[in-house]
Amino acid sequence: DTGVSQDPRHKITKRGQNVTFRCDPISEHNRLYWYRQTLGQGPEFLTYFQNEAQLEKSRLLSDRFSAERPKGSFSTLEIQRTEQGDSAMYLCASSLVGGDDTQYFGPGTRLTVL
Amino acid sequence: GENVEQHPSTLSVQEGDSAVIKCTYSDSASNYFPWYKQELGKRPQLIIDIRSNVGEKKDQRIAVTLNKTAKHFSLHITETQPEDSAVYFCAATTNAGGTSYGKLTFGQGTILTVHP
């Protein structure tokens, strides 16, 4: 499968624990986006990278959230001290600047905080 | 920032009927409007998109229209089939005069059910 992949697909954690998600974009895609989707809502932008540079973070993003894309390929999203309100689907998307610019989404990581 | 409103939230049609979903946006700088289809438990998939330099785009049974003056765009599905049943999201973004588009702002989604 040459599409966007995410790992894990599901994560159950207890409140207060830290979690880390990984996203592998489509090969050679230079942009990588993170979105969060709660039940019955559209995806909500969190942050995005162009190569290894983080270009924008949502003002809604708590300081407990951090994302990295150290080598301009895969990205990780870490949530520290999880809260029940963090329960959601975390979606990753990638695109090629200079190409068709379409954002292709991964299958998501569903986080449940107990 | 951009705000996208989508209506209706649910839509039920009989197989063979047409379905129309409407979205409005607030930022006049938005110039790219994709539509995504998301089946239960699956990733959002692009089904059609439109850029602000055209008013309509069609791909087989799916079409999108854009009214820049009124800041609204619509998805039209003709001859609906049960496999069209899914959640549909509209979105908007801008390239802000540059060469690439940025983050997407999504509508709230429309649950489309096509009854056989």
mmCIF file with all atom_site columns, C-alpha atoms in Angstrom:
data_model
loop_
_atom_site.group_PDB
_atom_site.id
_atom_site.type_symbol
_atom_site.label_atom_id
_atom_site.label_alt_id
_atom_site.label_comp_id
_atom_site.label_asym_id
_atom_site.label_entity_id
_atom_site.label_seq_id
_atom_site.pdbx_PDB_ins_code
_atom_site.Cartn_x
_atom_site.Cartn_y
_atom_site.Cartn_z
_atom_site.occupancy
_atom_site.B_iso_or_equiv
_atom_site.pdbx_formal_charge
_atom_site.auth_seq_id
_atom_site.auth_comp_id
_atom_site.auth_asym_id
_atom_site.auth_atom_id
_atom_site.pdbx_PDB_model_num
ATOM 1   C CA . ASP A 1 1   ? 0.000   0.000  0.000   1.00 0.00 ? 1   ASP A CA 1
ATOM 2   C CA . THR A 1 2   ? 1.615   3.236  -1.110  1.00 0.00 ? 2   THR A CA 1
ATOM 3   C CA . GLY A 1 3   ? -0.870  5.521  0.631   1.00 0.00 ? 3   GLY A CA 1
ATOM 4   C CA . VAL A 1 4   ? -0.556  7.403  3.898   1.00 0.00 ? 4   VAL A CA 1
ATOM 5   C CA . SER A 1 5   ? -0.183  5.037  6.834   1.00 0.00 ? 5   SER A CA 1
ATOM 6   C CA . GLN A 1 6   ? -0.684  5.634  10.541  1.00 0.00 ? 6   GLN A CA 1
ATOM 7   C CA . ASP A 1 7   ? 0.275   3.644  13.592  1.00 0.00 ? 7   ASP A CA 1
ATOM 8   C CA . PRO A 1 8   ? -1.292  2.546  15.835  1.00 0.00 ? 8   PRO A CA 1
ATOM 9   C CA . ARG A 1 9   ? -4.825  2.370  14.474  1.00 0.00 ? 9   ARG A CA 1
ATOM 10  C CA . HIS A 1 10  ? -6.302  2.299  17.946  1.00 0.00 ? 10  HIS A CA 1
ATOM 11  C CA . LYS A 1 11  ? -4.975  3.441  21.305  1.00 0.00 ? 11  LYS A CA 1
ATOM 12  C CA . ILE A 1 12  ? -6.639  3.167  24.675  1.00 0.00 ? 12  ILE A CA 1
ATOM 13  C CA . THR A 1 13  ? -4.941  4.943  27.524  1.00 0.00 ? 13  THR A CA 1
ATOM 14  C CA . LYS A 1 14  ? -5.646  6.166  31.006  1.00 0.00 ? 14  LYS A CA 1
ATOM 15  C CA . ARG A 1 15  ? -5.979  9.815  31.830  1.00 0.00 ? 15  ARG A CA 1
ATOM 16  C CA . GLY A 1 16  ? -2.627  11.381 32.583  1.00 0.00 ? 16  GLY A CA 1
ATOM 17  C CA . GLN A 1 17  ? -0.581  9.050  30.393  1.00 0.00 ? 17  GLN A CA 1
ATOM 18  C CA . ASN A 1 18  ? 1.467   10.171 27.400  1.00 0.00 ? 18  ASN A CA 1
ATOM 19  C CA . VAL A 1 19  ? 0.790   8.798  23.932  1.00 0.00 ? 19  VAL A CA 1
ATOM 20  C CA . THR A 1 20  ? 2.632   9.035  20.640  1.00 0.00 ? 20  THR A CA 1
ATOM 21  C CA . PHE A 1 21  ? 1.276   8.453  17.159  1.00 0.00 ? 21  PHE A CA 1
ATOM 22  C CA . ARG A 1 22  ? 3.183   7.986  13.938  1.00 0.00 ? 22  ARG A CA 1
ATOM 23  C CA . CYS A 1 23  ? 2.333   8.989  10.390  1.00 0.00 ? 23  CYS A CA 1
ATOM 24  C CA . ASP A 1 24  ? 4.131   7.864  7.238   1.00 0.00 ? 24  ASP A CA 1
ATOM 25  C CA . PRO A 1 25  ? 3.198   10.061 4.275   1.00 0.00 ? 25  PRO A CA 1
ATOM 26  C CA . ILE A 1 26  ? 3.111   9.119  0.633   1.00 0.00 ? 26  ILE A CA 1
ATOM 27  C CA . SER A 1 27  ? 6.680   8.825  -0.553  1.00 0.00 ? 27  SER A CA 1
ATOM 28  C CA . GLU A 1 28  ? 8.125   12.153 -1.718  1.00 0.00 ? 28  GLU A CA 1
ATOM 29  C CA . HIS A 1 29  ? 5.207   14.188 -0.383  1.00 0.00 ? 29  HIS A CA 1
ATOM 30  C CA . ASN A 1 30  ? 6.769   17.251 1.195   1.00 0.00 ? 30  ASN A CA 1
ATOM 31  C CA . ARG A 1 31  ? 3.761   18.481 3.172   1.00 0.00 ? 31  ARG A CA 1
ATOM 32  C CA . LEU A 1 32  ? 2.326   16.629 6.126   1.00 0.00 ? 32  LEU A CA 1
ATOM 33  C CA . TYR A 1 33  ? -0.785  17.671 8.077   1.00 0.00 ? 33  TYR A CA 1
ATOM 34  C CA . TRP A 1 34  ? -2.333  16.556 11.341  1.00 0.00 ? 34  TRP A CA 1
ATOM 35  C CA . TYR A 1 35  ? -6.070  16.866 11.944  1.00 0.00 ? 35  TYR A CA 1
ATOM 36  C CA . ARG A 1 36  ? -8.351  15.779 14.758  1.00 0.00 ? 36  ARG A CA 1
ATOM 37  C CA . GLN A 1 37  ? -11.857 14.485 14.167  1.00 0.00 ? 37  GLN A CA 1
ATOM 38  C CA . THR A 1 38  ? -14.479 13.995 16.833  1.00 0.00 ? 38  THR A CA 1
ATOM 39  C CA . LEU A 1 39  ? -17.690 12.064 16.330  1.00 0.00 ? 39  LEU A CA 1
ATOM 40  C CA . GLY A 1 40  ? -20.104 13.840 14.012  1.00 0.00 ? 40  GLY A CA 1
ATOM 41  C CA . GLN A 1 41  ? -17.675 16.604 13.092  1.00 0.00 ? 41  GLN A CA 1
ATOM 42  C CA . GLY A 1 42  ? -15.376 17.389 10.234  1.00 0.00 ? 42  GLY A CA 1
ATOM 43  C CA . PRO A 1 43  ? -11.606 17.130 10.675  1.00 0.00 ? 43  PRO A CA 1
ATOM 44  C CA . GLU A 1 44  ? -10.074 20.058 12.551  1.00 0.00 ? 44  GLU A CA 1
ATOM 45  C CA . PHE A 1 45  ? -6.607  21.317 11.662  1.00 0.00 ? 45  PHE A CA 1
ATOM 46  C CA . LEU A 1 46  ? -3.862  20.851 14.265  1.00 0.00 ? 46  LEU A CA 1
ATOM 47  C CA . THR A 1 47  ? -0.526  21.517 12.582  1.00 0.00 ? 47  THR A CA 1
ATOM 48  C CA . TYR A 1 48  ? 1.453   21.021 9.395   1.00 0.00 ? 48  TYR A CA 1
ATOM 49  C CA . PHE A 1 49  ? 4.991   20.590 8.135   1.00 0.00 ? 49  PHE A CA 1
ATOM 50  C CA . GLN A 1 50  ? 6.748   21.326 4.923   1.00 0.00 ? 50  GLN A CA 1
ATOM 51  C CA . ASN A 1 51  ? 9.705   18.979 4.842   1.00 0.00 ? 51  ASN A CA 1
ATOM 52  C CA . GLU A 1 52  ? 11.012  19.125 8.428   1.00 0.00 ? 52  GLU A CA 1
ATOM 53  C CA . ALA A 1 53  ? 9.802   22.650 9.190   1.00 0.00 ? 53  ALA A CA 1
ATOM 54  C CA . GLN A 1 54  ? 6.634   23.066 11.232  1.00 0.00 ? 54  GLN A CA 1
ATOM 55  C CA . LEU A 1 55  ? 4.929   25.950 9.463   1.00 0.00 ? 55  LEU A CA 1
ATOM 56  C CA . GLU A 1 56  ? 1.721   26.395 11.427  1.00 0.00 ? 56  GLU A CA 1
ATOM 57  C CA . LYS A 1 57  ? 0.051   25.268 14.643  1.00 0.00 ? 57  LYS A CA 1
ATOM 58  C CA . SER A 1 58  ? -3.579  25.746 15.470  1.00 0.00 ? 58  SER A CA 1
ATOM 59  C CA . ARG A 1 59  ? -4.263  28.234 18.238  1.00 0.00 ? 59  ARG A CA 1
ATOM 60  C CA . LEU A 1 60  ? -6.530  25.572 19.685  1.00 0.00 ? 60  LEU A CA 1
ATOM 61  C CA . LEU A 1 61  ? -3.594  23.222 20.137  1.00 0.00 ? 61  LEU A CA 1
ATOM 62  C CA . SER A 1 62  ? -2.747  22.799 23.783  1.00 0.00 ? 62  SER A CA 1
ATOM 63  C CA . ASP A 1 63  ? 0.861   22.925 24.982  1.00 0.00 ? 63  ASP A CA 1
ATOM 64  C CA . ARG A 1 64  ? 0.419   19.253 25.821  1.00 0.00 ? 64  ARG A CA 1
ATOM 65  C CA . PHE A 1 65  ? 0.529   18.500 22.085  1.00 0.00 ? 65  PHE A CA 1
ATOM 66  C CA . SER A 1 66  ? 3.779   18.379 20.181  1.00 0.00 ? 66  SER A CA 1
ATOM 67  C CA . ALA A 1 67  ? 4.614   17.195 16.700  1.00 0.00 ? 67  ALA A CA 1
ATOM 68  C CA . GLU A 1 68  ? 7.852   16.502 14.916  1.00 0.00 ? 68  GLU A CA 1
ATOM 69  C CA . ARG A 1 69  ? 9.023   15.567 11.457  1.00 0.00 ? 69  ARG A CA 1
ATOM 70  C CA . PRO A 1 70  ? 12.751  15.240 12.061  1.00 0.00 ? 70  PRO A CA 1
ATOM 71  C CA . LYS A 1 71  ? 13.935  14.049 8.667   1.00 0.00 ? 71  LYS A CA 1
ATOM 72  C CA . GLY A 1 72  ? 11.145  15.393 6.535   1.00 0.00 ? 72  GLY A CA 1
ATOM 73  C CA . SER A 1 73  ? 9.611   11.976 6.089   1.00 0.00 ? 73  SER A CA 1
ATOM 74  C CA . PHE A 1 74  ? 7.496   10.397 8.864   1.00 0.00 ? 74  PHE A CA 1
ATOM 75  C CA . SER A 1 75  ? 5.984   12.486 11.616  1.00 0.00 ? 75  SER A CA 1
ATOM 76  C CA . THR A 1 76  ? 5.050   11.861 15.235  1.00 0.00 ? 76  THR A CA 1
ATOM 77  C CA . LEU A 1 77  ? 2.343   13.504 17.302  1.00 0.00 ? 77  LEU A CA 1
ATOM 78  C CA . GLU A 1 78  ? 2.715   13.285 21.066  1.00 0.00 ? 78  GLU A CA 1
ATOM 79  C CA . ILE A 1 79  ? 0.056   14.114 23.613  1.00 0.00 ? 79  ILE A CA 1
ATOM 80  C CA . GLN A 1 80  ? 1.282   14.512 27.173  1.00 0.00 ? 80  GLN A CA 1
ATOM 81  C CA . ARG A 1 81  ? -0.883  14.087 30.268  1.00 0.00 ? 81  ARG A CA 1
ATOM 82  C CA . THR A 1 82  ? -3.882  12.949 28.253  1.00 0.00 ? 82  THR A CA 1
ATOM 83  C CA . GLU A 1 83  ? -7.360  14.113 29.203  1.00 0.00 ? 83  GLU A CA 1
ATOM 84  C CA . GLN A 1 84  ? -10.731 12.578 28.374  1.00 0.00 ? 84  GLN A CA 1
ATOM 85  C CA . GLY A 1 85  ? -11.370 15.466 26.000  1.00 0.00 ? 85  GLY A CA 1
ATOM 86  C CA . ASP A 1 86  ? -8.444  14.286 23.876  1.00 0.00 ? 86  ASP A CA 1
ATOM 87  C CA . SER A 1 87  ? -10.446 11.241 22.808  1.00 0.00 ? 87  SER A CA 1
ATOM 88  C CA . ALA A 1 88  ? -10.832 11.540 19.050  1.00 0.00 ? 88  ALA A CA 1
ATOM 89  C CA . MET A 1 89  ? -9.639  10.260 15.708  1.00 0.00 ? 89  MET A CA 1
ATOM 90  C CA . TYR A 1 90  ? -6.253  11.723 14.779  1.00 0.00 ? 90  TYR A CA 1
ATOM 91  C CA . LEU A 1 91  ? -5.836  11.951 11.030  1.00 0.00 ? 91  LEU A CA 1
ATOM 92  C CA . CYS A 1 92  ? -2.694  12.551 9.063   1.00 0.00 ? 92  CYS A CA 1
ATOM 93  C CA . ALA A 1 93  ? -2.631  13.799 5.475   1.00 0.00 ? 93  ALA A CA 1
ATOM 94  C CA . SER A 1 94  ? 0.142   14.467 3.003   1.00 0.00 ? 94  SER A CA 1
ATOM 95  C CA . SER A 1 95  ? 0.458   16.452 -0.192  1.00 0.00 ? 95  SER A CA 1
ATOM 96  C CA . LEU A 1 96  ? 3.003   17.394 -2.799  1.00 0.00 ? 96  LEU A CA 1
ATOM 97  C CA . VAL A 1 97  ? 3.712   21.091 -3.190  1.00 0.00 ? 97  VAL A CA 1
ATOM 98  C CA . GLY A 1 98  ? 4.312   21.701 -6.840  1.00 0.00 ? 98  GLY A CA 1
ATOM 99  C CA . GLY A 1 99  ? 2.215   18.677 -7.709  1.00 0.00 ? 99  GLY A CA 1
ATOM 100 C CA . ASP A 1 100 ? -1.558  18.426 -7.590  1.00 0.00 ? 100 ASP A CA 1
ATOM 101 C CA . ASP A 1 101 ? -1.583  19.738 -3.988  1.00 0.00 ? 101 ASP A CA 1
ATOM 102 C CA . THR A 1 102 ? -4.323  17.278 -3.044  1.00 0.00 ? 102 THR A CA 1
ATOM 103 C CA . GLN A 1 103 ? -4.290  16.208 0.592   1.00 0.00 ? 103 GLN A CA 1
ATOM 104 C CA . TYR A 1 104 ? -4.409  12.421 0.888   1.00 0.00 ? 104 TYR A CA 1
ATOM 105 C CA . PHE A 1 105 ? -5.515  11.115 4.232   1.00 0.00 ? 105 PHE A CA 1
ATOM 106 C CA . GLY A 1 106 ? -4.356  8.184  6.307   1.00 0.00 ? 106 GLY A CA 1
ATOM 107 C CA . PRO A 1 107 ? -6.728  5.788  8.094   1.00 0.00 ? 107 PRO A CA 1
ATOM 108 C CA . GLY A 1 108 ? -6.335  7.627  11.384  1.00 0.00 ? 108 GLY A CA 1
ATOM 109 C CA . THR A 1 109 ? -5.486  6.684  14.952  1.00 0.00 ? 109 THR A CA 1
ATOM 110 C CA . ARG A 1 110 ? -8.485  6.420  17.250  1.00 0.00 ? 110 ARG A CA 1
ATOM 111 C CA . LEU A 1 111 ? -7.563  7.528  20.758  1.00 0.00 ? 111 LEU A CA 1
ATOM 112 C CA . THR A 1 112 ? -9.712  6.660  23.741  1.00 0.00 ? 112 THR A CA 1
ATOM 113 C CA . VAL A 1 113 ? -8.780  8.202  27.068  1.00 0.00 ? 113 VAL A CA 1
ATOM 114 C CA . LEU A 1 114 ? -10.375 6.473  30.055  1.00 0.00 ? 114 LEU A CA 1
ATOM 115 C CA . GLY B 2 1   ? -10.007 32.621 10.129  1.00 0.00 ? 1   GLY B CA 1
ATOM 116 C CA . GLU B 2 2   ? -12.064 30.634 7.673   1.00 0.00 ? 2   GLU B CA 1
ATOM 117 C CA . ASN B 2 3   ? -15.431 29.205 8.702   1.00 0.00 ? 3   ASN B CA 1
ATOM 118 C CA . VAL B 2 4   ? -17.303 26.637 6.615   1.00 0.00 ? 4   VAL B CA 1
ATOM 119 C CA . GLU B 2 5   ? -20.955 25.806 7.177   1.00 0.00 ? 5   GLU B CA 1
ATOM 120 C CA . GLN B 2 6   ? -22.474 22.693 5.604   1.00 0.00 ? 6   GLN B CA 1
ATOM 121 C CA . HIS B 2 7   ? -26.112 21.717 5.107   1.00 0.00 ? 7   HIS B CA 1
ATOM 122 C CA . PRO B 2 8   ? -28.000 19.507 5.510   1.00 0.00 ? 8   PRO B CA 1
ATOM 123 C CA . SER B 2 9   ? -26.495 17.419 8.296   1.00 0.00 ? 9   SER B CA 1
ATOM 124 C CA . THR B 2 10  ? -28.414 14.350 7.125   1.00 0.00 ? 10  THR B CA 1
ATOM 125 C CA . LEU B 2 11  ? -29.887 13.547 3.727   1.00 0.00 ? 11  LEU B CA 1
ATOM 126 C CA . SER B 2 12  ? -31.972 10.526 2.813   1.00 0.00 ? 12  SER B CA 1
ATOM 127 C CA . VAL B 2 13  ? -32.827 9.737  -0.807  1.00 0.00 ? 13  VAL B CA 1
ATOM 128 C CA . GLN B 2 14  ? -34.158 6.886  -2.871  1.00 0.00 ? 14  GLN B CA 1
ATOM 129 C CA . GLU B 2 15  ? -31.840 5.110  -5.257  1.00 0.00 ? 15  GLU B CA 1
ATOM 130 C CA . GLY B 2 16  ? -31.790 6.920  -8.567  1.00 0.00 ? 16  GLY B CA 1
ATOM 131 C CA . ASP B 2 17  ? -32.677 10.306 -7.089  1.00 0.00 ? 17  ASP B CA 1
ATOM 132 C CA . SER B 2 18  ? -30.319 13.282 -6.987  1.00 0.00 ? 18  SER B CA 1
ATOM 133 C CA . ALA B 2 19  ? -28.637 14.591 -3.852  1.00 0.00 ? 19  ALA B CA 1
ATOM 134 C CA . VAL B 2 20  ? -27.408 18.125 -3.233  1.00 0.00 ? 20  VAL B CA 1
ATOM 135 C CA . ILE B 2 21  ? -25.195 19.263 -0.371  1.00 0.00 ? 21  ILE B CA 1
ATOM 136 C CA . LYS B 2 22  ? -24.435 22.939 0.166   1.00 0.00 ? 22  LYS B CA 1
ATOM 137 C CA . CYS B 2 23  ? -21.579 24.773 1.859   1.00 0.00 ? 23  CYS B CA 1
ATOM 138 C CA . THR B 2 24  ? -20.865 28.397 2.575   1.00 0.00 ? 24  THR B CA 1
ATOM 139 C CA . TYR B 2 25  ? -17.498 29.887 3.480   1.00 0.00 ? 25  TYR B CA 1
ATOM 140 C CA . SER B 2 26  ? -16.501 33.134 5.119   1.00 0.00 ? 26  SER B CA 1
ATOM 141 C CA . ASP B 2 27  ? -13.007 33.976 3.839   1.00 0.00 ? 27  ASP B CA 1
ATOM 142 C CA . SER B 2 28  ? -13.097 35.618 0.420   1.00 0.00 ? 28  SER B CA 1
ATOM 143 C CA . ALA B 2 29  ? -9.436  34.625 -0.031  1.00 0.00 ? 29  ALA B CA 1
ATOM 144 C CA . SER B 2 30  ? -10.374 30.924 -0.171  1.00 0.00 ? 30  SER B CA 1
ATOM 145 C CA . ASN B 2 31  ? -9.847  29.642 -3.672  1.00 0.00 ? 31  ASN B CA 1
ATOM 146 C CA . TYR B 2 32  ? -9.771  25.842 -3.495  1.00 0.00 ? 32  TYR B CA 1
ATOM 147 C CA . PHE B 2 33  ? -12.739 23.718 -2.468  1.00 0.00 ? 33  PHE B CA 1
ATOM 148 C CA . PRO B 2 34  ? -12.392 19.926 -2.215  1.00 0.00 ? 34  PRO B CA 1
ATOM 149 C CA . TRP B 2 35  ? -15.104 17.441 -1.317  1.00 0.00 ? 35  TRP B CA 1
ATOM 150 C CA . TYR B 2 36  ? -14.263 14.300 0.638   1.00 0.00 ? 36  TYR B CA 1
ATOM 151 C CA . LYS B 2 37  ? -16.274 11.124 1.108   1.00 0.00 ? 37  LYS B CA 1
ATOM 152 C CA . GLN B 2 38  ? -15.789 9.156  4.312   1.00 0.00 ? 38  GLN B CA 1
ATOM 153 C CA . GLU B 2 39  ? -17.271 5.709  4.704   1.00 0.00 ? 39  GLU B CA 1
ATOM 154 C CA . LEU B 2 40  ? -17.741 4.299  8.172   1.00 0.00 ? 40  LEU B CA 1
ATOM 155 C CA . GLY B 2 41  ? -14.400 3.515  9.768   1.00 0.00 ? 41  GLY B CA 1
ATOM 156 C CA . LYS B 2 42  ? -12.418 4.579  6.706   1.00 0.00 ? 42  LYS B CA 1
ATOM 157 C CA . ARG B 2 43  ? -10.236 7.496  5.719   1.00 0.00 ? 43  ARG B CA 1
ATOM 158 C CA . PRO B 2 44  ? -11.633 10.603 3.982   1.00 0.00 ? 44  PRO B CA 1
ATOM 159 C CA . GLN B 2 45  ? -11.182 10.297 0.210   1.00 0.00 ? 45  GLN B CA 1
ATOM 160 C CA . LEU B 2 46  ? -11.239 13.134 -2.271  1.00 0.00 ? 46  LEU B CA 1
ATOM 161 C CA . ILE B 2 47  ? -14.100 12.767 -4.742  1.00 0.00 ? 47  ILE B CA 1
ATOM 162 C CA . ILE B 2 48  ? -14.001 16.096 -6.563  1.00 0.00 ? 48  ILE B CA 1
ATOM 163 C CA . ASP B 2 49  ? -12.564 19.566 -6.152  1.00 0.00 ? 49  ASP B CA 1
ATOM 164 C CA . ILE B 2 50  ? -12.934 22.985 -7.714  1.00 0.00 ? 50  ILE B CA 1
ATOM 165 C CA . ARG B 2 51  ? -10.696 26.002 -7.949  1.00 0.00 ? 51  ARG B CA 1
ATOM 166 C CA . SER B 2 52  ? -12.024 29.538 -7.930  1.00 0.00 ? 52  SER B CA 1
ATOM 167 C CA . ASN B 2 53  ? -11.233 30.198 -11.568 1.00 0.00 ? 53  ASN B CA 1
ATOM 168 C CA . VAL B 2 54  ? -14.122 27.954 -12.664 1.00 0.00 ? 54  VAL B CA 1
ATOM 169 C CA . GLY B 2 55  ? -17.790 27.907 -11.763 1.00 0.00 ? 55  GLY B CA 1
ATOM 170 C CA . GLU B 2 56  ? -18.570 24.242 -12.299 1.00 0.00 ? 56  GLU B CA 1
ATOM 171 C CA . LYS B 2 57  ? -16.802 20.915 -12.589 1.00 0.00 ? 57  LYS B CA 1
ATOM 172 C CA . LYS B 2 58  ? -18.264 17.538 -13.417 1.00 0.00 ? 58  LYS B CA 1
ATOM 173 C CA . ASP B 2 59  ? -16.999 13.984 -13.091 1.00 0.00 ? 59  ASP B CA 1
ATOM 174 C CA . GLN B 2 60  ? -19.499 11.365 -14.228 1.00 0.00 ? 60  GLN B CA 1
ATOM 175 C CA . ARG B 2 61  ? -22.369 11.431 -11.701 1.00 0.00 ? 61  ARG B CA 1
ATOM 176 C CA . ILE B 2 62  ? -20.730 14.023 -9.464  1.00 0.00 ? 62  ILE B CA 1
ATOM 177 C CA . ALA B 2 63  ? -20.591 17.771 -10.023 1.00 0.00 ? 63  ALA B CA 1
ATOM 178 C CA . VAL B 2 64  ? -19.567 20.763 -7.969  1.00 0.00 ? 64  VAL B CA 1
ATOM 179 C CA . THR B 2 65  ? -20.674 24.353 -8.501  1.00 0.00 ? 65  THR B CA 1
ATOM 180 C CA . LEU B 2 66  ? -19.085 27.471 -7.052  1.00 0.00 ? 66  LEU B CA 1
ATOM 181 C CA . ASN B 2 67  ? -20.537 30.942 -6.569  1.00 0.00 ? 67  ASN B CA 1
ATOM 182 C CA . LYS B 2 68  ? -17.669 33.190 -5.475  1.00 0.00 ? 68  LYS B CA 1
ATOM 183 C CA . THR B 2 69  ? -19.873 36.249 -5.095  1.00 0.00 ? 69  THR B CA 1
ATOM 184 C CA . ALA B 2 70  ? -22.186 34.516 -2.660  1.00 0.00 ? 70  ALA B CA 1
ATOM 185 C CA . LYS B 2 71  ? -19.337 32.465 -1.176  1.00 0.00 ? 71  LYS B CA 1
ATOM 186 C CA . HIS B 2 72  ? -21.053 29.140 -1.494  1.00 0.00 ? 72  HIS B CA 1
ATOM 187 C CA . PHE B 2 73  ? -20.411 25.879 -3.295  1.00 0.00 ? 73  PHE B CA 1
ATOM 188 C CA . SER B 2 74  ? -22.468 22.739 -3.736  1.00 0.00 ? 74  SER B CA 1
ATOM 189 C CA . LEU B 2 75  ? -22.028 19.044 -4.433  1.00 0.00 ? 75  LEU B CA 1
ATOM 190 C CA . HIS B 2 76  ? -24.488 17.387 -6.785  1.00 0.00 ? 76  HIS B CA 1
ATOM 191 C CA . ILE B 2 77  ? -24.783 13.618 -7.084  1.00 0.00 ? 77  ILE B CA 1
ATOM 192 C CA . THR B 2 78  ? -27.100 12.288 -9.773  1.00 0.00 ? 78  THR B CA 1
ATOM 193 C CA . GLU B 2 79  ? -28.523 8.783  -10.148 1.00 0.00 ? 79  GLU B CA 1
ATOM 194 C CA . THR B 2 80  ? -27.584 7.935  -6.578  1.00 0.00 ? 80  THR B CA 1
ATOM 195 C CA . GLN B 2 81  ? -26.663 4.358  -5.686  1.00 0.00 ? 81  GLN B CA 1
ATOM 196 C CA . PRO B 2 82  ? -26.580 2.602  -2.304  1.00 0.00 ? 82  PRO B CA 1
ATOM 197 C CA . GLU B 2 83  ? -22.771 2.673  -2.405  1.00 0.00 ? 83  GLU B CA 1
ATOM 198 C CA . ASP B 2 84  ? -22.939 6.476  -2.373  1.00 0.00 ? 84  ASP B CA 1
ATOM 199 C CA . SER B 2 85  ? -24.088 6.197  1.253   1.00 0.00 ? 85  SER B CA 1
ATOM 200 C CA . ALA B 2 86  ? -21.377 7.827  3.390   1.00 0.00 ? 86  ALA B CA 1
ATOM 201 C CA . VAL B 2 87  ? -20.490 11.065 5.164   1.00 0.00 ? 87  VAL B CA 1
ATOM 202 C CA . TYR B 2 88  ? -19.534 13.878 2.810   1.00 0.00 ? 88  TYR B CA 1
ATOM 203 C CA . PHE B 2 89  ? -17.366 16.807 3.883   1.00 0.00 ? 89  PHE B CA 1
ATOM 204 C CA . CYS B 2 90  ? -16.763 20.051 2.078   1.00 0.00 ? 90  CYS B CA 1
ATOM 205 C CA . ALA B 2 91  ? -13.624 22.042 2.757   1.00 0.00 ? 91  ALA B CA 1
ATOM 206 C CA . ALA B 2 92  ? -11.982 25.322 1.834   1.00 0.00 ? 92  ALA B CA 1
ATOM 207 C CA . THR B 2 93  ? -8.460  26.670 1.712   1.00 0.00 ? 93  THR B CA 1
ATOM 208 C CA . THR B 2 94  ? -6.339  29.286 0.034   1.00 0.00 ? 94  THR B CA 1
ATOM 209 C CA . ASN B 2 95  ? -2.937  29.498 -1.572  1.00 0.00 ? 95  ASN B CA 1
ATOM 210 C CA . ALA B 2 96  ? -2.814  33.135 -0.389  1.00 0.00 ? 96  ALA B CA 1
ATOM 211 C CA . GLY B 2 97  ? -1.426  34.198 -3.728  1.00 0.00 ? 97  GLY B CA 1
ATOM 212 C CA . GLY B 2 98  ? 1.350   31.635 -3.567  1.00 0.00 ? 98  GLY B CA 1
ATOM 213 C CA . THR B 2 99  ? 1.807   28.376 -5.390  1.00 0.00 ? 99  THR B CA 1
ATOM 214 C CA . SER B 2 100 ? 0.506   25.882 -2.832  1.00 0.00 ? 100 SER B CA 1
ATOM 215 C CA . TYR B 2 101 ? -2.623  25.412 -0.772  1.00 0.00 ? 101 TYR B CA 1
ATOM 216 C CA . GLY B 2 102 ? -2.566  25.218 2.995   1.00 0.00 ? 102 GLY B CA 1
ATOM 217 C CA . LYS B 2 103 ? -4.652  23.763 5.794   1.00 0.00 ? 103 LYS B CA 1
ATOM 218 C CA . LEU B 2 104 ? -8.195  22.708 5.041   1.00 0.00 ? 104 LEU B CA 1
ATOM 219 C CA . THR B 2 105 ? -11.169 24.047 6.969   1.00 0.00 ? 105 THR B CA 1
ATOM 220 C CA . PHE B 2 106 ? -13.933 21.469 6.889   1.00 0.00 ? 106 PHE B CA 1
ATOM 221 C CA . GLY B 2 107 ? -17.683 21.675 7.133   1.00 0.00 ? 107 GLY B CA 1
ATOM 222 C CA . GLN B 2 108 ? -19.531 19.618 9.726   1.00 0.00 ? 108 GLN B CA 1
ATOM 223 C CA . GLY B 2 109 ? -20.382 16.822 7.307   1.00 0.00 ? 109 GLY B CA 1
ATOM 224 C CA . THR B 2 110 ? -23.533 15.417 5.713   1.00 0.00 ? 110 THR B CA 1
ATOM 225 C CA . ILE B 2 111 ? -24.645 11.853 6.318   1.00 0.00 ? 111 ILE B CA 1
ATOM 226 C CA . LEU B 2 112 ? -26.067 10.666 3.005   1.00 0.00 ? 112 LEU B CA 1
ATOM 227 C CA . THR B 2 113 ? -28.229 7.545  3.001   1.00 0.00 ? 113 THR B CA 1
ATOM 228 C CA . VAL B 2 114 ? -29.369 6.075  -0.303  1.00 0.00 ? 114 VAL B CA 1
ATOM 229 C CA . HIS B 2 115 ? -32.228 3.614  0.094   1.00 0.00 ? 115 HIS B CA 1
ATOM 230 C CA . PRO B 2 116 ? -32.466 0.775  -2.462  1.00 0.00 ? 116 PRO B CA 1
#
